[in-house]
mmCIF file of C-alpha atoms in Angstrom:
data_model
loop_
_atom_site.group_PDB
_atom_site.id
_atom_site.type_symbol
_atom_site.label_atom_id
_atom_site.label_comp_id
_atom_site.label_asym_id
_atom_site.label_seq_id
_atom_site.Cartn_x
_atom_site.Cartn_y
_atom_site.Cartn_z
ATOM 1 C CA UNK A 10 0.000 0.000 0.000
ATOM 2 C CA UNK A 11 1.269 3.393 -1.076
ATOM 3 C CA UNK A 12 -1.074 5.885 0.309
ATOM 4 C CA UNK A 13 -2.882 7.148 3.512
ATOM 5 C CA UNK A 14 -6.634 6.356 1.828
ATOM 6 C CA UNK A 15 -5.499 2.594 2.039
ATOM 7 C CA UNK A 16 -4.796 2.396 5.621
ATOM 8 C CA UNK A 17 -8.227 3.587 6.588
ATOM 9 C CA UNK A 18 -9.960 1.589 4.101
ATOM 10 C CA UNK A 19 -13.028 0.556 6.506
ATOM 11 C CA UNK A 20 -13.711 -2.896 4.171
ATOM 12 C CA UNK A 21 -10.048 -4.228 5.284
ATOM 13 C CA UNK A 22 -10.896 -3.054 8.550
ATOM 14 C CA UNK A 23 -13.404 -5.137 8.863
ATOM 15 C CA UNK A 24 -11.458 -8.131 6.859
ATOM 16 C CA UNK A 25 -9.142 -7.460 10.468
ATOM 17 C CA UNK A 26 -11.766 -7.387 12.912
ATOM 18 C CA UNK A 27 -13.339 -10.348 11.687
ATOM 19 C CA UNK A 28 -9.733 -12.011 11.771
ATOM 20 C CA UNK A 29 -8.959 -10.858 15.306
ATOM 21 C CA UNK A 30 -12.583 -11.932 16.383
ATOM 22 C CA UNK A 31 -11.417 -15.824 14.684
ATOM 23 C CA UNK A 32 -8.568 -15.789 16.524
ATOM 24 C CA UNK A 33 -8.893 -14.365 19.378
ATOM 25 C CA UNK A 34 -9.431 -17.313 22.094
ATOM 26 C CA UNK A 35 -12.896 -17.678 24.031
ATOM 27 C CA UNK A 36 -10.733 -19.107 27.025
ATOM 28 C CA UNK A 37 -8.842 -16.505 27.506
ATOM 29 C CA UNK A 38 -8.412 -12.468 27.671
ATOM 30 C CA UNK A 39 -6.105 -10.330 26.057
ATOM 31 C CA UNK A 40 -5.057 -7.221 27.649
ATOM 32 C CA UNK A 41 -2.719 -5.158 25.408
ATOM 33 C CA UNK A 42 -1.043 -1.345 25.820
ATOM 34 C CA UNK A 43 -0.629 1.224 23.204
ATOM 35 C CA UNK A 44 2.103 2.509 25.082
ATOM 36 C CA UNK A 45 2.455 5.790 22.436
ATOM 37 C CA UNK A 46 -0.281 8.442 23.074
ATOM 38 C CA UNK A 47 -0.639 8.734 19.306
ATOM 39 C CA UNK A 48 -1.877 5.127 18.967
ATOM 40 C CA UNK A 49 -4.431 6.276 21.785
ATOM 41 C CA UNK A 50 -6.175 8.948 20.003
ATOM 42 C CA UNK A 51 -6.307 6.403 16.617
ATOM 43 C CA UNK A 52 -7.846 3.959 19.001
ATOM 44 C CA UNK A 53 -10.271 6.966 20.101
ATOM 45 C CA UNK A 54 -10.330 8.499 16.615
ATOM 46 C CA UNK A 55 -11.929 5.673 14.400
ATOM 47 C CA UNK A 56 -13.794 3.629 16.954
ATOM 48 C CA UNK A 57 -11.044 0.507 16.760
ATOM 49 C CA UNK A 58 -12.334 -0.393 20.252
ATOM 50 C CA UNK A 59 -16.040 -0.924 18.776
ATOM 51 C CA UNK A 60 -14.633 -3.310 16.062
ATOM 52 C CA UNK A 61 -12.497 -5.647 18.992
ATOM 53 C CA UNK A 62 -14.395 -8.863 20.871
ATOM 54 C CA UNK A 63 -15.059 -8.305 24.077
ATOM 55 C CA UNK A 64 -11.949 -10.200 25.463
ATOM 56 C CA UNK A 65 -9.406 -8.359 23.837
ATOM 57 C CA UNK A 66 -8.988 -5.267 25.852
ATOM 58 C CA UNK A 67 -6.872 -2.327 25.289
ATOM 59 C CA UNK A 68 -4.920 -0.613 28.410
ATOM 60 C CA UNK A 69 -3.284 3.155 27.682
ATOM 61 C CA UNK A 70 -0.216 3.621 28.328
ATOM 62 C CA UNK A 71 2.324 6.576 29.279
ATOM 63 C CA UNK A 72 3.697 7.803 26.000
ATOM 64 C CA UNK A 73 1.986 11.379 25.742
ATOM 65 C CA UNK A 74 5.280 13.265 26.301
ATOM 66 C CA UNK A 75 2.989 16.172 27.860
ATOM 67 C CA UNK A 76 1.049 13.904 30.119
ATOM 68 C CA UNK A 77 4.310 12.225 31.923
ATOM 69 C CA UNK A 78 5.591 15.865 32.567
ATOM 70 C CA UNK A 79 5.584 16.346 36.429
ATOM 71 C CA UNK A 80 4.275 19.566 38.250
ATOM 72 C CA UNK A 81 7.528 20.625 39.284
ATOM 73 C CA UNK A 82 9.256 20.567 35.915
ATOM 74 C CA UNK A 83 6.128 22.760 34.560
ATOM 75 C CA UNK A 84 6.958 25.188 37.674
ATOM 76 C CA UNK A 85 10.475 25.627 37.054
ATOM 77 C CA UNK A 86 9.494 26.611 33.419
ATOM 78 C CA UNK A 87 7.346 29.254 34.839
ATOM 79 C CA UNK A 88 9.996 30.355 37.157
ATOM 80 C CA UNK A 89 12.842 30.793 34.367
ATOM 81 C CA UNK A 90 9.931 32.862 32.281
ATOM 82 C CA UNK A 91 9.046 35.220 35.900
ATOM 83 C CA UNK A 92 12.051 35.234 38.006
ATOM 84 C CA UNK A 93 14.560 35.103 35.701
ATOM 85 C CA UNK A 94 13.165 37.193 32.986
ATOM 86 C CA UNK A 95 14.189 34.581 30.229
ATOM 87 C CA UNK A 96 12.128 34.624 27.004
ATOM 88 C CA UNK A 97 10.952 30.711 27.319
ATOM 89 C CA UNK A 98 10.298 28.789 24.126
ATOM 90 C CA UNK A 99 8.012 26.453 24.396
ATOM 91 C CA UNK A 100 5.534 23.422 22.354
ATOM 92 C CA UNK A 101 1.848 24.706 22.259
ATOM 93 C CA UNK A 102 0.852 21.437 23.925
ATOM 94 C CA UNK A 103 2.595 22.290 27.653
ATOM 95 C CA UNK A 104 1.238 25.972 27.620
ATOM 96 C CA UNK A 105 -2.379 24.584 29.478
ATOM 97 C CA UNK A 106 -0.568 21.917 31.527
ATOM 98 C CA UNK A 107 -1.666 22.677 35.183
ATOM 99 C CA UNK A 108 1.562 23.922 37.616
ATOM 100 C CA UNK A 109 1.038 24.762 41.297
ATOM 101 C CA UNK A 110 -0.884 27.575 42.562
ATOM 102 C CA UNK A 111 -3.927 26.951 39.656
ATOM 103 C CA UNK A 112 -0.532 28.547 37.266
ATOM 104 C CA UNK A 113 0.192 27.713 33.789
ATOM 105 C CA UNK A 114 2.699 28.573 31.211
ATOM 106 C CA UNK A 115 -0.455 30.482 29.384
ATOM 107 C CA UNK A 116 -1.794 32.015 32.681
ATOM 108 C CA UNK A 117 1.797 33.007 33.225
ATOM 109 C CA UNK A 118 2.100 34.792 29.801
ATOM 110 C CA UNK A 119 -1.455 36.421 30.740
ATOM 111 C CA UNK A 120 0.088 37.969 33.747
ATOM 112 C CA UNK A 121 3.486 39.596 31.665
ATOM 113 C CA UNK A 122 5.924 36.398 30.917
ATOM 114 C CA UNK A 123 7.062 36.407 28.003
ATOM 115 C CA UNK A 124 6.652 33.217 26.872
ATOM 116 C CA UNK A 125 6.479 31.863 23.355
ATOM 117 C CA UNK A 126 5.000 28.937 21.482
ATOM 118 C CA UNK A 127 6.969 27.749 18.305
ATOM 119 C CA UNK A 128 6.481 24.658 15.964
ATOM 120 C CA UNK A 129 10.304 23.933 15.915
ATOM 121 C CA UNK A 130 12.858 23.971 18.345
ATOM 122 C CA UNK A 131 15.301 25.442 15.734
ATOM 123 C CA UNK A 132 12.701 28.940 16.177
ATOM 124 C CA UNK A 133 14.139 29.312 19.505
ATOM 125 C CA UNK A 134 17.461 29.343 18.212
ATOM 126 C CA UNK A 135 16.712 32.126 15.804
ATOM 127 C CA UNK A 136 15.236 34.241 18.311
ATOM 128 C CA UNK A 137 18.754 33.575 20.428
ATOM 129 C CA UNK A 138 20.175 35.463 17.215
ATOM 130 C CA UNK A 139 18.088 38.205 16.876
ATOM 131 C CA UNK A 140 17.549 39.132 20.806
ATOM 132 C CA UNK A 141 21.549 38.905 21.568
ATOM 133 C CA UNK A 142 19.999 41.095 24.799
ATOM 134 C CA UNK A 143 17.934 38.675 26.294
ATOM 135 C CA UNK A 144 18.550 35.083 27.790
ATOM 136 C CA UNK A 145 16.376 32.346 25.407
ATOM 137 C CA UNK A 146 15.305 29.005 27.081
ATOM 138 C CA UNK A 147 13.876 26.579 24.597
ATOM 139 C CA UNK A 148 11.672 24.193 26.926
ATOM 140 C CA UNK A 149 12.602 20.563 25.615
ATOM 141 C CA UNK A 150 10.130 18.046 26.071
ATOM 142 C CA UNK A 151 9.371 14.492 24.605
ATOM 143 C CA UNK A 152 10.175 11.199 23.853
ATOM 144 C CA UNK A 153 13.354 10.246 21.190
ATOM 145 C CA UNK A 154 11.377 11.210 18.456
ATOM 146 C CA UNK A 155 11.921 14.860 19.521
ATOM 147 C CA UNK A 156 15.353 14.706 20.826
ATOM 148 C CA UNK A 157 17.768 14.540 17.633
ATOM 149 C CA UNK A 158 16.124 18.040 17.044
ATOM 150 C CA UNK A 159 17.051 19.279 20.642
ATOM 151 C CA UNK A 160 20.951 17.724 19.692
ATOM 152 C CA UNK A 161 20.932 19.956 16.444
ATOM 153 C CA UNK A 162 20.152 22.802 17.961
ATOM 154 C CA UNK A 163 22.443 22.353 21.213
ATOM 155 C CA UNK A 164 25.495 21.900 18.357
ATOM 156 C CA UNK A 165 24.285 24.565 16.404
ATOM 157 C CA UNK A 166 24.318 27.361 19.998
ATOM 158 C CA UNK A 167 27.867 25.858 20.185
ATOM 159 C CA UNK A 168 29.114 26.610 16.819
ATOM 160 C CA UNK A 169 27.581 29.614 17.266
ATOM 161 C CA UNK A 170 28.966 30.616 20.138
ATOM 162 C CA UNK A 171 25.504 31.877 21.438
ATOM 163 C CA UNK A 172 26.308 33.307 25.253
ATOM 164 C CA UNK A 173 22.030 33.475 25.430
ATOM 165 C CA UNK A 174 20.593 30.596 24.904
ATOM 166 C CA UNK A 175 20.087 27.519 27.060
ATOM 167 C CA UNK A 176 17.931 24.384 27.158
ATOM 168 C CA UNK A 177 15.681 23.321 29.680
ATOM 169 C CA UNK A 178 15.855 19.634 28.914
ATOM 170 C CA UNK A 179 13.212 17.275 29.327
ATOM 171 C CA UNK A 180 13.487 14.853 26.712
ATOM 172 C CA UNK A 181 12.477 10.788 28.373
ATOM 173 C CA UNK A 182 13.163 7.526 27.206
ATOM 174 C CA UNK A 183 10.698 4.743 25.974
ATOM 175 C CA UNK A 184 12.637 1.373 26.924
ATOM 176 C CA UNK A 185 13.175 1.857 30.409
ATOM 177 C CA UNK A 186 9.333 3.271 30.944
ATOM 178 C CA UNK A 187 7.878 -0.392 29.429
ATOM 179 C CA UNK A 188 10.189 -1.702 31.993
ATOM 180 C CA UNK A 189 9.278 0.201 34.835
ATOM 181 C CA UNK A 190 5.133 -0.937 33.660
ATOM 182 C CA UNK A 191 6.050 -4.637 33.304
ATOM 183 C CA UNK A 192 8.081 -4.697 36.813
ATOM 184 C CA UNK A 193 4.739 -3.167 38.576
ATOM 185 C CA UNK A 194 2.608 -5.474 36.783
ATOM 186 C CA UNK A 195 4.992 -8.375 38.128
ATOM 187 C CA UNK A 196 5.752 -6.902 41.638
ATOM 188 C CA UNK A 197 2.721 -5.275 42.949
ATOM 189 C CA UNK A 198 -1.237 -4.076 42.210
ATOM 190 C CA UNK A 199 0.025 -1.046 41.522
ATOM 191 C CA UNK A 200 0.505 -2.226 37.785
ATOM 192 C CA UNK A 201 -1.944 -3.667 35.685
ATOM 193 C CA UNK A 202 -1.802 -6.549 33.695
ATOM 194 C CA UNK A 203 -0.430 -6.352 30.367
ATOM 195 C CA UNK A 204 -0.195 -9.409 27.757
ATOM 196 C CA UNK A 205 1.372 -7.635 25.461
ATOM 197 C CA UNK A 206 2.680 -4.163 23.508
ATOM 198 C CA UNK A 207 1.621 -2.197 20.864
ATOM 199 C CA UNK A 208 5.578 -0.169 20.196
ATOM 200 C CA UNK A 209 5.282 3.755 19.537
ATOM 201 C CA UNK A 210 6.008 3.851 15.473
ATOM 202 C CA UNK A 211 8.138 7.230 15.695
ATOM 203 C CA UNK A 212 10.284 6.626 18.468
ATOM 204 C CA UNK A 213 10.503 3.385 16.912
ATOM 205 C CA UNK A 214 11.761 5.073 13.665
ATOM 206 C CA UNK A 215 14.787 6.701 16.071
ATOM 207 C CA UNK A 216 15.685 3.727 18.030
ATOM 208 C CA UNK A 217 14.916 1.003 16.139
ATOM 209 C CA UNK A 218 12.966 -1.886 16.698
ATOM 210 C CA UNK A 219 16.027 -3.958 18.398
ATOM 211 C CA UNK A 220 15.750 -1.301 21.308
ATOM 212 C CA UNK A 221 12.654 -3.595 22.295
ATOM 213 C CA UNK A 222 14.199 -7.406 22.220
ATOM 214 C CA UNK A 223 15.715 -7.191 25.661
ATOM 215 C CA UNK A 224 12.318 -6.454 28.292
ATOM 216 C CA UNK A 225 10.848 -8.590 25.886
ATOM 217 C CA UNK A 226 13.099 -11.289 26.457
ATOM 218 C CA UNK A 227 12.918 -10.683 30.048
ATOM 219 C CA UNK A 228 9.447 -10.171 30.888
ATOM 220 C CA UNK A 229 8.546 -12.730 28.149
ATOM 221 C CA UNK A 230 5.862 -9.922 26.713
ATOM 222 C CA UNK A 231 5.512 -9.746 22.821
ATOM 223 C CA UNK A 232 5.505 -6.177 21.337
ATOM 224 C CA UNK A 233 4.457 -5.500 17.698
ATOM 225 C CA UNK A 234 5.685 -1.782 16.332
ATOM 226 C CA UNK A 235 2.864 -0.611 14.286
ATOM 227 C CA UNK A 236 2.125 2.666 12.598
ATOM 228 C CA UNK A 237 -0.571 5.134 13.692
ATOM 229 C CA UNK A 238 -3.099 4.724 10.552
ATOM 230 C CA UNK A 239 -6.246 2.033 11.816
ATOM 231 C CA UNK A 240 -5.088 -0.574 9.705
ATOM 232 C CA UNK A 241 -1.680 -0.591 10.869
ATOM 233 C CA UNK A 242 -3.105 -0.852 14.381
ATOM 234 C CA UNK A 243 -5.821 -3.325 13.949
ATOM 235 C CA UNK A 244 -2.814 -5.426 11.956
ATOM 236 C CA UNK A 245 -0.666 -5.171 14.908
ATOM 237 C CA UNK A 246 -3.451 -6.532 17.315
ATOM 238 C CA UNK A 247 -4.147 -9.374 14.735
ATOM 239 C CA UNK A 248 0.061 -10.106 15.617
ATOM 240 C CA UNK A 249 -0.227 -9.685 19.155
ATOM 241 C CA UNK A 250 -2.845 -12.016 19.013
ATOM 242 C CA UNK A 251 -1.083 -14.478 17.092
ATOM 243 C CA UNK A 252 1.867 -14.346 19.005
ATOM 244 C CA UNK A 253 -0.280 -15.027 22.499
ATOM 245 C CA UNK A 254 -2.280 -17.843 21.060
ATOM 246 C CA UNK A 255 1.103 -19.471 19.910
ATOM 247 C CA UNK A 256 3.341 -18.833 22.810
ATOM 248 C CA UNK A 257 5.609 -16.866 21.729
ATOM 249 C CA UNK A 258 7.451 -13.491 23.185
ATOM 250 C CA UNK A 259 8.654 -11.709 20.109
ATOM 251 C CA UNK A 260 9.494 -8.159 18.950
ATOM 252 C CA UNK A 261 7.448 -8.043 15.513
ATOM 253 C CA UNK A 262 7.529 -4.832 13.497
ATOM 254 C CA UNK A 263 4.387 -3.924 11.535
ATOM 255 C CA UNK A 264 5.824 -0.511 10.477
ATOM 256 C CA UNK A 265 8.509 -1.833 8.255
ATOM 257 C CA UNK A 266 7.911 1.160 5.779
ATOM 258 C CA UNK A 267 9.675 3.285 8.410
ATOM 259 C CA UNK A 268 11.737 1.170 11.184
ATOM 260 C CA UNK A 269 14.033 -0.877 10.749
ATOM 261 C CA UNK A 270 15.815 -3.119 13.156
ATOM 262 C CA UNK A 271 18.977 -0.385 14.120
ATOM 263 C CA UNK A 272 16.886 2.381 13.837
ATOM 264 C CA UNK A 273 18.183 6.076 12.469
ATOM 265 C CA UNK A 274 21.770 5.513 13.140
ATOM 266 C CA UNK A 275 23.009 9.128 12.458
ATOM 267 C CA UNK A 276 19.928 10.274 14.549
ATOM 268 C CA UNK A 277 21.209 7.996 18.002
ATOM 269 C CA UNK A 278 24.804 8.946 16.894
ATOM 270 C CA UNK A 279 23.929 13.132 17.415
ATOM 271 C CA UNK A 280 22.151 12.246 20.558
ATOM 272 C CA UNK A 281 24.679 10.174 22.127
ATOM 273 C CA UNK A 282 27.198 12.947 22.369
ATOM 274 C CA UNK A 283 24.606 15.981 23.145
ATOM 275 C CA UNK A 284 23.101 14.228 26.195
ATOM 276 C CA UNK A 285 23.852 11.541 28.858
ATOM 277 C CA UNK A 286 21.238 10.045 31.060
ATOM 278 C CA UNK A 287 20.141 11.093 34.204
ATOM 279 C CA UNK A 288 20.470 9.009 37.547
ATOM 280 C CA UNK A 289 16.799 9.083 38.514
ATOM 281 C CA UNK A 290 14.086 11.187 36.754
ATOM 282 C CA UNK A 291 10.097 12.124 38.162
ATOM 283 C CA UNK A 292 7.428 10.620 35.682
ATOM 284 C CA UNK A 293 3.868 11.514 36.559
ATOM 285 C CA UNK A 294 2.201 8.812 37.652
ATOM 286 C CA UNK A 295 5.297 6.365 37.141
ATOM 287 C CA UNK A 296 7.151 8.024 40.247
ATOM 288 C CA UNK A 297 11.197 8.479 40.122
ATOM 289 C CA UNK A 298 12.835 5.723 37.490
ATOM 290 C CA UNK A 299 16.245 5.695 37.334
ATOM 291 C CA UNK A 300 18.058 6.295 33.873
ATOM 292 C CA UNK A 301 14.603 7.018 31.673
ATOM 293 C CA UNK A 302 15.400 11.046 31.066
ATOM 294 C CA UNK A 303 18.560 12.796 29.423
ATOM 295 C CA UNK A 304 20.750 15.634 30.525
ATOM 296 C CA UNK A 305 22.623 18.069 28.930
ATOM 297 C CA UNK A 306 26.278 16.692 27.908
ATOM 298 C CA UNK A 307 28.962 17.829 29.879
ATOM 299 C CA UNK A 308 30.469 19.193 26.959
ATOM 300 C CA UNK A 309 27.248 21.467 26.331
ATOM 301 C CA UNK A 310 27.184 22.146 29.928
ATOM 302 C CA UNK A 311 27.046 26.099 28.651
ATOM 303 C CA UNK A 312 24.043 25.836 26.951
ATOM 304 C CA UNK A 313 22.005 23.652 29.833
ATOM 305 C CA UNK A 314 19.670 25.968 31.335
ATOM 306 C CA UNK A 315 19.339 24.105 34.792
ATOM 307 C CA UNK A 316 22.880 24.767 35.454
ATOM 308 C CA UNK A 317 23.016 28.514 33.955
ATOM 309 C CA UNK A 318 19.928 29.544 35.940
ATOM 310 C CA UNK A 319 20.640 26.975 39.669
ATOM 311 C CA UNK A 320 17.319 25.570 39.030
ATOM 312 C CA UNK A 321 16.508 23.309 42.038
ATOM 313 C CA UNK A 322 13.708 20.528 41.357
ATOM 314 C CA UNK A 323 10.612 20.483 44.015
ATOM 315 C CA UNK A 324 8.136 17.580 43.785
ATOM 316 C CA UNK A 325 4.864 18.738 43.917
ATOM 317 C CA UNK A 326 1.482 16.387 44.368
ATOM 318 C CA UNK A 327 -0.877 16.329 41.871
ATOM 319 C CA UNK A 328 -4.485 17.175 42.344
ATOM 320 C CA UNK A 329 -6.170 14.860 44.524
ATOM 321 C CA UNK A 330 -9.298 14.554 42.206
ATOM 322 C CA UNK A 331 -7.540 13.860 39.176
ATOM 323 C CA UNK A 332 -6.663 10.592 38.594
ATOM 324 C CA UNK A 333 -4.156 10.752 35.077
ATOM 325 C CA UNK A 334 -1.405 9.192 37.301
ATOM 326 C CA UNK A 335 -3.469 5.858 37.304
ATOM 327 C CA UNK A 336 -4.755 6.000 33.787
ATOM 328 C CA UNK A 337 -0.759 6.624 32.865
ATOM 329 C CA UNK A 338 -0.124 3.674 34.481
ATOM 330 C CA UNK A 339 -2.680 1.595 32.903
ATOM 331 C CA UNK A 340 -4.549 0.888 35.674
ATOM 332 C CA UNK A 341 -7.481 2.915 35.320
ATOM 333 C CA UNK A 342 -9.269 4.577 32.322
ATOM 334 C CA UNK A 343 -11.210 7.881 31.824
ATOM 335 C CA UNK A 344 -14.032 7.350 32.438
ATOM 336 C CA UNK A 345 -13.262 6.064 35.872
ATOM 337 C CA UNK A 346 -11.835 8.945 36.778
ATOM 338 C CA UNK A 347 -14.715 11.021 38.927
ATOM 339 C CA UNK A 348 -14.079 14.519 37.435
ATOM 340 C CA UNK A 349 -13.688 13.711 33.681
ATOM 341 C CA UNK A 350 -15.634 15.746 31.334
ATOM 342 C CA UNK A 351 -17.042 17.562 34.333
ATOM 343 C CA UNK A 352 -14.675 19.740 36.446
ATOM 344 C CA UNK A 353 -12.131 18.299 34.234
ATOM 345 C CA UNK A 354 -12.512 19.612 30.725
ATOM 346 C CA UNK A 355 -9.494 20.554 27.665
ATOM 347 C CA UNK A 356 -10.658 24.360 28.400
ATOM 348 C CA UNK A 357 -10.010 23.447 32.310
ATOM 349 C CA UNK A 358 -7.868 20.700 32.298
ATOM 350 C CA UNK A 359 -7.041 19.219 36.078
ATOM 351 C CA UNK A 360 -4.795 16.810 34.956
ATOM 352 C CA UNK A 361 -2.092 16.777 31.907
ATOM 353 C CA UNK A 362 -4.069 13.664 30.213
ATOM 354 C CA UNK A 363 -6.587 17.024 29.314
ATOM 355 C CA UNK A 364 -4.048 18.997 27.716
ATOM 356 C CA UNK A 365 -2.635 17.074 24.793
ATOM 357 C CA UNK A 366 -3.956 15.202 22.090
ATOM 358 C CA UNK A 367 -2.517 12.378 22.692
ATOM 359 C CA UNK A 368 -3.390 12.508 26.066
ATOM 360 C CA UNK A 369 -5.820 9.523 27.225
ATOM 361 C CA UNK A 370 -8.561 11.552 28.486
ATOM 362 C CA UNK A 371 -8.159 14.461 25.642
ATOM 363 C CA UNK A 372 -9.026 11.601 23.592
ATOM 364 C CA UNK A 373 -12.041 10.282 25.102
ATOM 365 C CA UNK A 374 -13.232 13.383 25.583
ATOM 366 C CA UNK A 375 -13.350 13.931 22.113
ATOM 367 C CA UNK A 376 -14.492 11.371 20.309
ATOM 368 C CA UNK A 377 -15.294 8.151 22.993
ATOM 369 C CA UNK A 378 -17.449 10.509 25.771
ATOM 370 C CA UNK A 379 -20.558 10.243 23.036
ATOM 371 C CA UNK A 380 -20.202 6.787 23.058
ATOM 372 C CA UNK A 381 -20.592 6.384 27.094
ATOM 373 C CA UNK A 382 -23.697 8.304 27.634
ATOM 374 C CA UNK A 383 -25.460 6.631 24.486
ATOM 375 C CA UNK A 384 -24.466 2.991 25.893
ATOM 376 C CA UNK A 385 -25.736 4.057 29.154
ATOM 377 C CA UNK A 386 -28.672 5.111 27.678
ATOM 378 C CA UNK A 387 -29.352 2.119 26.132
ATOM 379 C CA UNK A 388 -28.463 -0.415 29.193
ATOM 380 C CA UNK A 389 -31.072 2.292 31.810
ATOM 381 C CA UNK A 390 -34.159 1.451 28.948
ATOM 382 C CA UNK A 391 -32.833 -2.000 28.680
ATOM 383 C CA UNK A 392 -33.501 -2.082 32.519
#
């Protein structure tokens, strides 16, 4: 298949469902992650749920960059943007993110902050250029898909020689954050169960689908990569399912049109000598997990806004109505959480599942809320 059309053709779709409904043993249940937050609003987006049998379930998982973003990390944003007087440079997606105090990077800018919103990182960097006055802190979040952009623009401030601009790095890591899930599942109720993995398509295009073989080997889970268009995800399903029914514990990859096994090479390569990991790293929801987050290299140390600015990290508890730290985790989903789509909306987000896209309960809000209230309706007359 060549074009987008062809991966939402709803006949195949169908072809799939039927396949995965064949398949899919009466004996048993499959529970099964999308780990990547983009795979969650496809799920949301074209109904996929609607088309599975009722014993293959599927649990979200923790990759929405915006949603694993603790409090505190949002809060020392604000702070560089009011106490420090830096002109912060930042992703749309974090402005609405809740901080402390009922704060946000937007209500900050309200109040006088200069704060800015860019589609590319390399923006910031131009604005370095042109306001050699001011101090510029580009706000790096994400997964590795976004951090061989961060590295370009970290070696471009030092070829530059910029004395303005620093990074305040967030950037997270996939592998160790499956890990983390699986060893809850295995050590404690605070995980839930997980059969198997649907792998993030592009992270998977940075760090290649070999990045996956060791928890997989270990926790004996299979994972099948698979791209974000329905058919790619309804094929990987049809996989997992395969691979359950048979036994087996592989790493499959459904996206072969865009990972391969090494990943980008050049891409981990740039990385590798702009960053280094950090000993232990706050996840929302996931708590502190050692080596799953990147620093600043020591050899970029200049340009690492943390160090420039002797910004000190303060946990700070989410809100004790919201429950996104549970539906991160897998073990709960949005609709169990008691102030979704009510004091929790995207235009008053409690939680950072609200804010982004391809946050879990941004997606149900939008297209799976409907849904609830018209199967409700139907089970009350049924009663």
């Amino acid at each position: 298949m060549k074009y987008i059309d062809e991966f939402r053709d709803g006949a195949l779709a169908q072809q799939l469902a039927q396949a995965i409904a064949h398949e899919a043993s009466a004996e048993r249940h499959y529970h099964l992650m999308e780990f990547c937050g983009g795979h969650t609003h496809a799920i949301s987006r074209y109904g996929l749920t609607d088309l599975l049998p009722p014993n293959v379930r599927m649990v979200h998982g923790p990759g929405c960059p915006v949603c694993v973003l603790p409090i505190g990390r949002i809060d020392s944003a604000v702070e560089l943007a009011r106490e420090h007087g830096a002109m912060l440079c930042t992703y749309a997606d974090t402005m609405r993110v809740p901080a402390s105090g009922g704060i946000s990077l937007m209500k900050a800018k309200a109040q006088g902050a200069d704060i800015r919103m860019l589609y590319s990182c390399a923006d910031a960097l131009t604005l370095a250029k042109k306001h050699s006055d001011r101090q510029v802190v580009f706000f790096a979040i994400g997964f590795e898909t976004t951090t061989p952009p961060t590295a370009l623009i970290l070696k471009q401030a030092k070829a530059l020689r910029l004395k303005n601009f620093t990074v305040f790095c967030n950037h997270v890591l996939t592998p160790p954050a499956i890990t983390h899930l699986l060893t809850l599942a295995e050590a404690s109720a605070e995980g839930a169960r997980l059969d198997g993995f649907i792998g993030p398509a592009h992270v998977s295009t940075v760090i290649g689908s070999a990045a996956y073989e060791p928890f997989a080997m270990r926790f004996r889970k299979p994972v099948v990569i698979a791209g974000f268009e329905p058919l790619d995800v309804m094929q990987a399903i049809l996989m997992l399912v395969r691979q359950l029914n048979s036994g087996r514990t592989e790493v499959e990859n459904e996206f072969t049109r865009a990972v391969t096994s090494e990943g980008n090479v050049k891409a981990k390569a740039l990385m590798a000598e702009t960053f280094i990991l950090r000993d232990s790293f706050e996840w929302r929801g996931l708590g502190e997990m050692p080596k799953s987050a990147l620093q600043i290299h020591p050899d970029y140390r200049e340009f690492d806004a943390e160090e420039r600015f002797g910004l000190a990290y303060r946990k700070v508890p989410d809100h004790k109505a919201c429950q996104c730290g549970a539906i991160l985790r897998g073990i709960k989903a949005p609709r169990d959480c008691k102030v979704f789509g009510t004091a929790c909306t995207p235009d008053n987000p409690l939680g950072s599942c609200m804010v982004s896209s391809e946050g879990a309960c941004a997606a149900h809000y939008t297209y799976g809320r409907f849904r609830d209230v018209a199967c409700k309706t139907i089970r009350e007359t049924n009663t």
